[in-house]
Coordinates of C-alpha atoms in Angstrom, one line a residue:
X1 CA 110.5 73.6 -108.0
X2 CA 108.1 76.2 -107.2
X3 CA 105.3 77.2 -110.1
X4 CA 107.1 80.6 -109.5
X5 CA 110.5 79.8 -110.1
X6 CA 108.9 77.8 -113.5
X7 CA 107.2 81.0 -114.2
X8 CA 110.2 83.4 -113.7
X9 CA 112.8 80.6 -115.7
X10 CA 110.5 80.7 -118.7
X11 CA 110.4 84.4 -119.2
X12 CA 113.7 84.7 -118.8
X13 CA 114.1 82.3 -121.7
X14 CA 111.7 84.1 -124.0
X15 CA 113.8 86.8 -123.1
X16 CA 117.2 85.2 -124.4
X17 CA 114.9 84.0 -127.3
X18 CA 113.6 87.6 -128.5
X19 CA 117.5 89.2 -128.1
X20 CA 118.5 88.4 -131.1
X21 CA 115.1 89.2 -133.1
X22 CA 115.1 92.3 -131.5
X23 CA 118.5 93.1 -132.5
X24 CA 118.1 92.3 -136.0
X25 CA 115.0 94.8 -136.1
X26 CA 117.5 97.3 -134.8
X27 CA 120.3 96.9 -137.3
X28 CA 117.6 96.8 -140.4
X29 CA 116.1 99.9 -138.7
X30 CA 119.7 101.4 -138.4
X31 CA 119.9 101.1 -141.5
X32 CA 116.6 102.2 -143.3
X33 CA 117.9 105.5 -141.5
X34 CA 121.1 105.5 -143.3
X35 CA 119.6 105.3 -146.4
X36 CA 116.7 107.5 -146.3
X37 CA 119.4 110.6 -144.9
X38 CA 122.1 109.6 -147.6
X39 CA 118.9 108.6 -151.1
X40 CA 115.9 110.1 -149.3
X41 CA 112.5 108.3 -148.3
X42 CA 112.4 105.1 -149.0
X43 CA 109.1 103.1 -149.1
X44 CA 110.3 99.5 -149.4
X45 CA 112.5 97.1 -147.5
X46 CA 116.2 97.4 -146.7
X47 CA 116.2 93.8 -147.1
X48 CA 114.8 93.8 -151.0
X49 CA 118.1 96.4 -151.6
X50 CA 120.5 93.3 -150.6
X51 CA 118.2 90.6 -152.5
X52 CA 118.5 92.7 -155.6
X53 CA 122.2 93.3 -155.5
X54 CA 122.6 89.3 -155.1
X55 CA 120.7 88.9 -158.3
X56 CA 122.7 91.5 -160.2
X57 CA 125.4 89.7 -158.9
X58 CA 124.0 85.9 -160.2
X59 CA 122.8 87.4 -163.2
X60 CA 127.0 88.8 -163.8
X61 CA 128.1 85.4 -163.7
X62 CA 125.5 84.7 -166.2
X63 CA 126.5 87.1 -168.6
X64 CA 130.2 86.4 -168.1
X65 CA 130.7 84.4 -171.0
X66 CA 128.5 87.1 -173.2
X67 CA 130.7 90.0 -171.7
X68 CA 134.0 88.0 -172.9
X69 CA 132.6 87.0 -175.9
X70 CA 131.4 90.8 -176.8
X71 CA 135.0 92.2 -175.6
X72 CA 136.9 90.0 -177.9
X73 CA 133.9 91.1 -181.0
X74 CA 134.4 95.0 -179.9
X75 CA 138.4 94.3 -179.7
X76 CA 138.5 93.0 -183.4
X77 CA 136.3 96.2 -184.7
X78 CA 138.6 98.7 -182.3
X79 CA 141.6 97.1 -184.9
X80 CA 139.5 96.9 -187.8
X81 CA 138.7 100.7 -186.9
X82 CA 142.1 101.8 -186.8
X83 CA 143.0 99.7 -189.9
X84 CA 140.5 101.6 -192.3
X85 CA 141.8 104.4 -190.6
X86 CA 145.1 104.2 -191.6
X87 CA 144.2 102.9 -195.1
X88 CA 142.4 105.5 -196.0
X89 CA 144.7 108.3 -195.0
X90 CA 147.6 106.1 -197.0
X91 CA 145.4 106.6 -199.9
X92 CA 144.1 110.2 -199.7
X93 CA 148.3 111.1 -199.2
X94 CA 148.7 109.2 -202.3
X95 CA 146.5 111.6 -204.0
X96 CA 148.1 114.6 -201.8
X97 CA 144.6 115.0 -200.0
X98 CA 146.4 113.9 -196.7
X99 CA 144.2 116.5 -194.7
X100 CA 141.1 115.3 -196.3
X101 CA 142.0 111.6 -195.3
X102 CA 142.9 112.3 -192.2
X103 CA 139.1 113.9 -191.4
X104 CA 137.2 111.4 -193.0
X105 CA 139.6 108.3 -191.8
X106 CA 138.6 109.8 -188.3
X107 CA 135.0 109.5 -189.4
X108 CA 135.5 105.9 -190.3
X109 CA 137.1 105.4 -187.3
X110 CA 134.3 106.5 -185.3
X111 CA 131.9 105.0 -187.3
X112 CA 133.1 101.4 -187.4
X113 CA 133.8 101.4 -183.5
X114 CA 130.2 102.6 -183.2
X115 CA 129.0 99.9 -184.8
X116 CA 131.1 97.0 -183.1
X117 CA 130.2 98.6 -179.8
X118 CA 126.4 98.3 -180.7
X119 CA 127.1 94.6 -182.0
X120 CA 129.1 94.0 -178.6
X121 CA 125.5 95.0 -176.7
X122 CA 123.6 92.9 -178.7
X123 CA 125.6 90.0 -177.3
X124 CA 125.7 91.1 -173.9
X125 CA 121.7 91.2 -174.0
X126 CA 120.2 88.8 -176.2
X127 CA 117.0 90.3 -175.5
X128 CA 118.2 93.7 -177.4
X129 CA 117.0 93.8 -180.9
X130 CA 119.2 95.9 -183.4
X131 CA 116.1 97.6 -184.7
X132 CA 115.9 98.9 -181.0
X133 CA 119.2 100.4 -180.7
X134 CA 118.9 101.7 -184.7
X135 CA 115.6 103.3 -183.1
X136 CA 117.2 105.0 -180.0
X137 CA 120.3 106.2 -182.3
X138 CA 118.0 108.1 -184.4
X139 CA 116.1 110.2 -181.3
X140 CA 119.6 110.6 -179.6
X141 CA 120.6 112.1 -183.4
X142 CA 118.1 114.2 -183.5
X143 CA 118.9 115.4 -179.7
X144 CA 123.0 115.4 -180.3
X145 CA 122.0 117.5 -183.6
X146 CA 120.2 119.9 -181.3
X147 CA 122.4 120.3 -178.7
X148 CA 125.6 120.3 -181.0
X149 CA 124.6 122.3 -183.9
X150 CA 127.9 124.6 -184.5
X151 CA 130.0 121.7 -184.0
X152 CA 128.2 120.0 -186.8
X153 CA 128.1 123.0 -188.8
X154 CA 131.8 123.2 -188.5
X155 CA 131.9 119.2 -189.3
X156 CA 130.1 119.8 -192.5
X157 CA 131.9 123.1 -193.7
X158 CA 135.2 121.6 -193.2
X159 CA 134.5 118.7 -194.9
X160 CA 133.5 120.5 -198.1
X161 CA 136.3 123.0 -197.9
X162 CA 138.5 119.8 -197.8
X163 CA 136.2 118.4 -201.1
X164 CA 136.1 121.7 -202.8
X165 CA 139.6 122.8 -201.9
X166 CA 139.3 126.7 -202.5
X167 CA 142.5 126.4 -200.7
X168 CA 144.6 123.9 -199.2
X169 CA 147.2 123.8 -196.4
X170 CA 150.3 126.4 -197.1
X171 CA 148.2 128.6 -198.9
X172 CA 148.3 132.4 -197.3
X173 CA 144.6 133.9 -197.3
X174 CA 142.6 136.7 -195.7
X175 CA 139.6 135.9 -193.9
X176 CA 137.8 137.9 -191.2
X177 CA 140.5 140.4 -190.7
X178 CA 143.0 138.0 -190.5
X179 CA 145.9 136.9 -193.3
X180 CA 148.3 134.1 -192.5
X181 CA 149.0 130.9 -194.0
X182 CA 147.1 128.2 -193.8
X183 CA 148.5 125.8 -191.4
X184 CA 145.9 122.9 -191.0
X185 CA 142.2 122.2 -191.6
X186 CA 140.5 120.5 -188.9
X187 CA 137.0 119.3 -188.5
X188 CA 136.1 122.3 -186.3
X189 CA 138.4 125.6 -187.5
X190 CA 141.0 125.9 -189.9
X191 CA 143.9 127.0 -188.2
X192 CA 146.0 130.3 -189.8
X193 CA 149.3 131.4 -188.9
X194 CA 149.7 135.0 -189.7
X195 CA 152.9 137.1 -190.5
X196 CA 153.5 138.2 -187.3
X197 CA 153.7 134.6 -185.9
X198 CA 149.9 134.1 -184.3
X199 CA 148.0 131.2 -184.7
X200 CA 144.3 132.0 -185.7
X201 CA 141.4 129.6 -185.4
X202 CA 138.7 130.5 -187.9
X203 CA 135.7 128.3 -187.7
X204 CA 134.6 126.6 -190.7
X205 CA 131.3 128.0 -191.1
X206 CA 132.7 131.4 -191.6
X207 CA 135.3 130.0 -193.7
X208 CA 133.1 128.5 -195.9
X209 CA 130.7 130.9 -196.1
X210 CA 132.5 134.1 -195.9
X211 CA 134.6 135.9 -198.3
X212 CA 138.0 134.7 -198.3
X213 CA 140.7 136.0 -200.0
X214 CA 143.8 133.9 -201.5
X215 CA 146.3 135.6 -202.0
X216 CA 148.5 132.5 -203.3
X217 CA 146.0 131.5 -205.6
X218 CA 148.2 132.8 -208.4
X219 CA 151.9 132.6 -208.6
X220 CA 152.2 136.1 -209.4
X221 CA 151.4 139.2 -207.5
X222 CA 151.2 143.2 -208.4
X223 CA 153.0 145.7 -206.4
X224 CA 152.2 149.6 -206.8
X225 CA 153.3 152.6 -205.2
X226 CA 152.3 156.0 -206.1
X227 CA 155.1 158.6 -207.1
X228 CA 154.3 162.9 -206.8
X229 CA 156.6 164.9 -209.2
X230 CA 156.5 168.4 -209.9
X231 CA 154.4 169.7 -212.4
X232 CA 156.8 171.1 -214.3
X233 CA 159.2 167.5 -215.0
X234 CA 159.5 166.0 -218.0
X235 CA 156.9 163.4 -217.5
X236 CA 157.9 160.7 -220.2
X237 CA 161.8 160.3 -219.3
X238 CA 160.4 160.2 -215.8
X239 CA 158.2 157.2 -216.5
X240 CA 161.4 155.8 -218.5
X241 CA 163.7 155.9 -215.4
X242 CA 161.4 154.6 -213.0
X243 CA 160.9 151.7 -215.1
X244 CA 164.1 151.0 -216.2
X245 CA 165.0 151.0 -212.2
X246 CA 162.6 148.5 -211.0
X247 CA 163.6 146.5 -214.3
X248 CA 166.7 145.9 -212.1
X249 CA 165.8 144.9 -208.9
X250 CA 166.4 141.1 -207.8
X251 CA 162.8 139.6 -207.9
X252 CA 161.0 141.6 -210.1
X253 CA 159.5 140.2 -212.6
X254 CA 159.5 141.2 -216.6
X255 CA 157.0 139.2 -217.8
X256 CA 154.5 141.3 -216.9
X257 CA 156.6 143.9 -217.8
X258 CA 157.0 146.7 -215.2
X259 CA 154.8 149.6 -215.9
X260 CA 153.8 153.3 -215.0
X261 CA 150.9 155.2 -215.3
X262 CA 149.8 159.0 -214.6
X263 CA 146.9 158.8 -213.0
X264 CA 146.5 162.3 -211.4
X265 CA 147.6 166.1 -212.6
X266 CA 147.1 169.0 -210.0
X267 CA 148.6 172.2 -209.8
X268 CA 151.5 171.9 -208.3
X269 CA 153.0 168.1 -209.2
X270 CA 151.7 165.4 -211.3
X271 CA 151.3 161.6 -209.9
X272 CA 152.5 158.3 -211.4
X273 CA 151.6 155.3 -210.5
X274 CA 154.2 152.4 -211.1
X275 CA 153.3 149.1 -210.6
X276 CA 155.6 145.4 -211.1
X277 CA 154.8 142.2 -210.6
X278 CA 156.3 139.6 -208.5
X279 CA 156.0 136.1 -207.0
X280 CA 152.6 136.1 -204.9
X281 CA 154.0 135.4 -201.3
X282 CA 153.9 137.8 -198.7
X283 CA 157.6 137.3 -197.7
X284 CA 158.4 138.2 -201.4
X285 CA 155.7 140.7 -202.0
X286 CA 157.3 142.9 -199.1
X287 CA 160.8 142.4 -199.4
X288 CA 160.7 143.5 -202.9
X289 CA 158.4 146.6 -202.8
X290 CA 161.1 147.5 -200.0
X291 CA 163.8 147.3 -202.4
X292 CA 161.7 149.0 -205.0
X293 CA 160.9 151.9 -203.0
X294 CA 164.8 152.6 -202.2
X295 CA 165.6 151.9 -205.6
X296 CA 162.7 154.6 -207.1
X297 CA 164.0 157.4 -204.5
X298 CA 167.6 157.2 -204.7
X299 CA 167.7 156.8 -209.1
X300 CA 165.0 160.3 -209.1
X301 CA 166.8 161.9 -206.4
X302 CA 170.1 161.1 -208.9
X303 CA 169.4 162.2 -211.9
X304 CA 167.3 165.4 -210.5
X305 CA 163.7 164.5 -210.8
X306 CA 162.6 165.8 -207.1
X307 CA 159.9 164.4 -205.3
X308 CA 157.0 167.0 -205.0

């Protein structure tokens, strides 16, 4: 064999020989451009990606055991959670607080599963301290506090509307323009249903710290209407048949008796104001000064006291 045909056999090998490094170079370039277009520049090697996913990967079957282990810990607080739960809105029922125990037994809840998810980390990552995740809970407080600040506000007013109890579920109120009964109180709003069949959601703050008015508060209610006769009617057996009129109607009560008063005189007509008492809710209230009003103008229009 020539020294030529040597020459020319050897290069041809190197050739064979640098194909595949070459190649490789090409697919690792390849794919430094895929991942600079798709998670921008990227200063190191492709190849330190892959190494570090194969650790994260060693290092899962590491932790397996921990992971297990801290599912079954955070598995027994999830039940424990839901256990105080339901034991503590048993109890607040018992003492006819049910809405109250179903807020805080939410808390509770919450609270508990909070800490067995912490415990669960700490035994995923040895290397966690408590003290360290105690530390981060209080800055991420401080920034949930921020950033929620009218959802706590609502927390805290419900909560002492729920301890104070100015009113309580089925109680009919006015607030904000708004009068209904009192369907629910939630952490966030307490939710009214008014008369006309709407379903109002007041927040708490304004519940709590605006004027509200209950109009259940009391298990009786006055009624009054005003009444214009002429100025020349005899005023006193007036006042006699209007009260002996509403003494008769169904749901009127006579302890408070009823009563009427003159509480203006003009020229032409003089007017009375007559006033009864009834049970305080709305349905009630209306029904009856319906019946009183038909009953006042058909007994005057009877025995000839006129209307002015």
């Amino acid at each position: 064999m020539t020294a030529q045909a040597v020459a020319q056999a050897a290069t041809g090998a190197a050739g064979e020989a640098a194909a595949p490094a070459e190649g490789q170079a090409v697919v690792a370039e390849k794919t430094r451009e895929v991942i600079v277009t798709y998670f921008g520049q990227l200063d190191s090697d492709p190849t330190l990606i892959i190494e570090k996913i194969e650790k994260w990967i060693n290092g899962s079957y590491t932790l397996l055991p921990n992971i297990i282990v801290a599912l079954i810990f955070f598995g027994i607080f999830w039940g424990v959670a839901k256990a105080v739960e339901a034991s503590f809105v048993k109890w607040a029922a018992r003492r006819k607080r049910k809405n109250l125990g179903e807020v805080l037994g939410g808390f509770l809840r919450w609270a508990v599963t909070i800490f067995g998810f912490f415990i669960a980390i700490t035994i995923i990552l040895p290397s966690v301290e408590p003290v360290d995740l105690l530390a981060g809970l209080g800055i991420g407080s401080v920034a949930i506090g921020f950033a929620f600040k009218d959802i706590l506000q609502n927390w805290l007013a419900g909560l002492l509307i729920l301890f104070r109890q100015p009113f309580l579920a089925g109680d009919q109120i006015v607030i904000s323009g708004y009068e209904g009964t009192v369907e629910r109180i939630e952490t966030r709003s307490t939710n009214i249903r008014t008369h006309d069949g709407r379903l109002v959601l007041v927040p708490n703050s304004d519940a709590y710290t605006n004027a509200v008015t209950v109009a259940t508060a009391f298990k009786k209610r006055q009624s009054q209407c005003n009444l214009a006769v002429p100025a020349g009617a005899d005023i006193a057996k007036t006042r006699e048949l209007i009260v002996t009129t509403l003494g008769k109607i169904d749901g009127v009560l006579q302890d408070p008796a009823p009563a009427v008063l003159t509480t203006d005189l003009q020229a032409a007509k003089v007017i009375l104001q007559a006033s009864w008492w009834t049970g305080s809710k709305y349905a009630e209230i209306t029904s009856v000064r319906s019946q009183a009003l038909e009953a006042l103008k058909a007994a005057l229009e009877k025995n000839d006291f006129a209307l002015a």
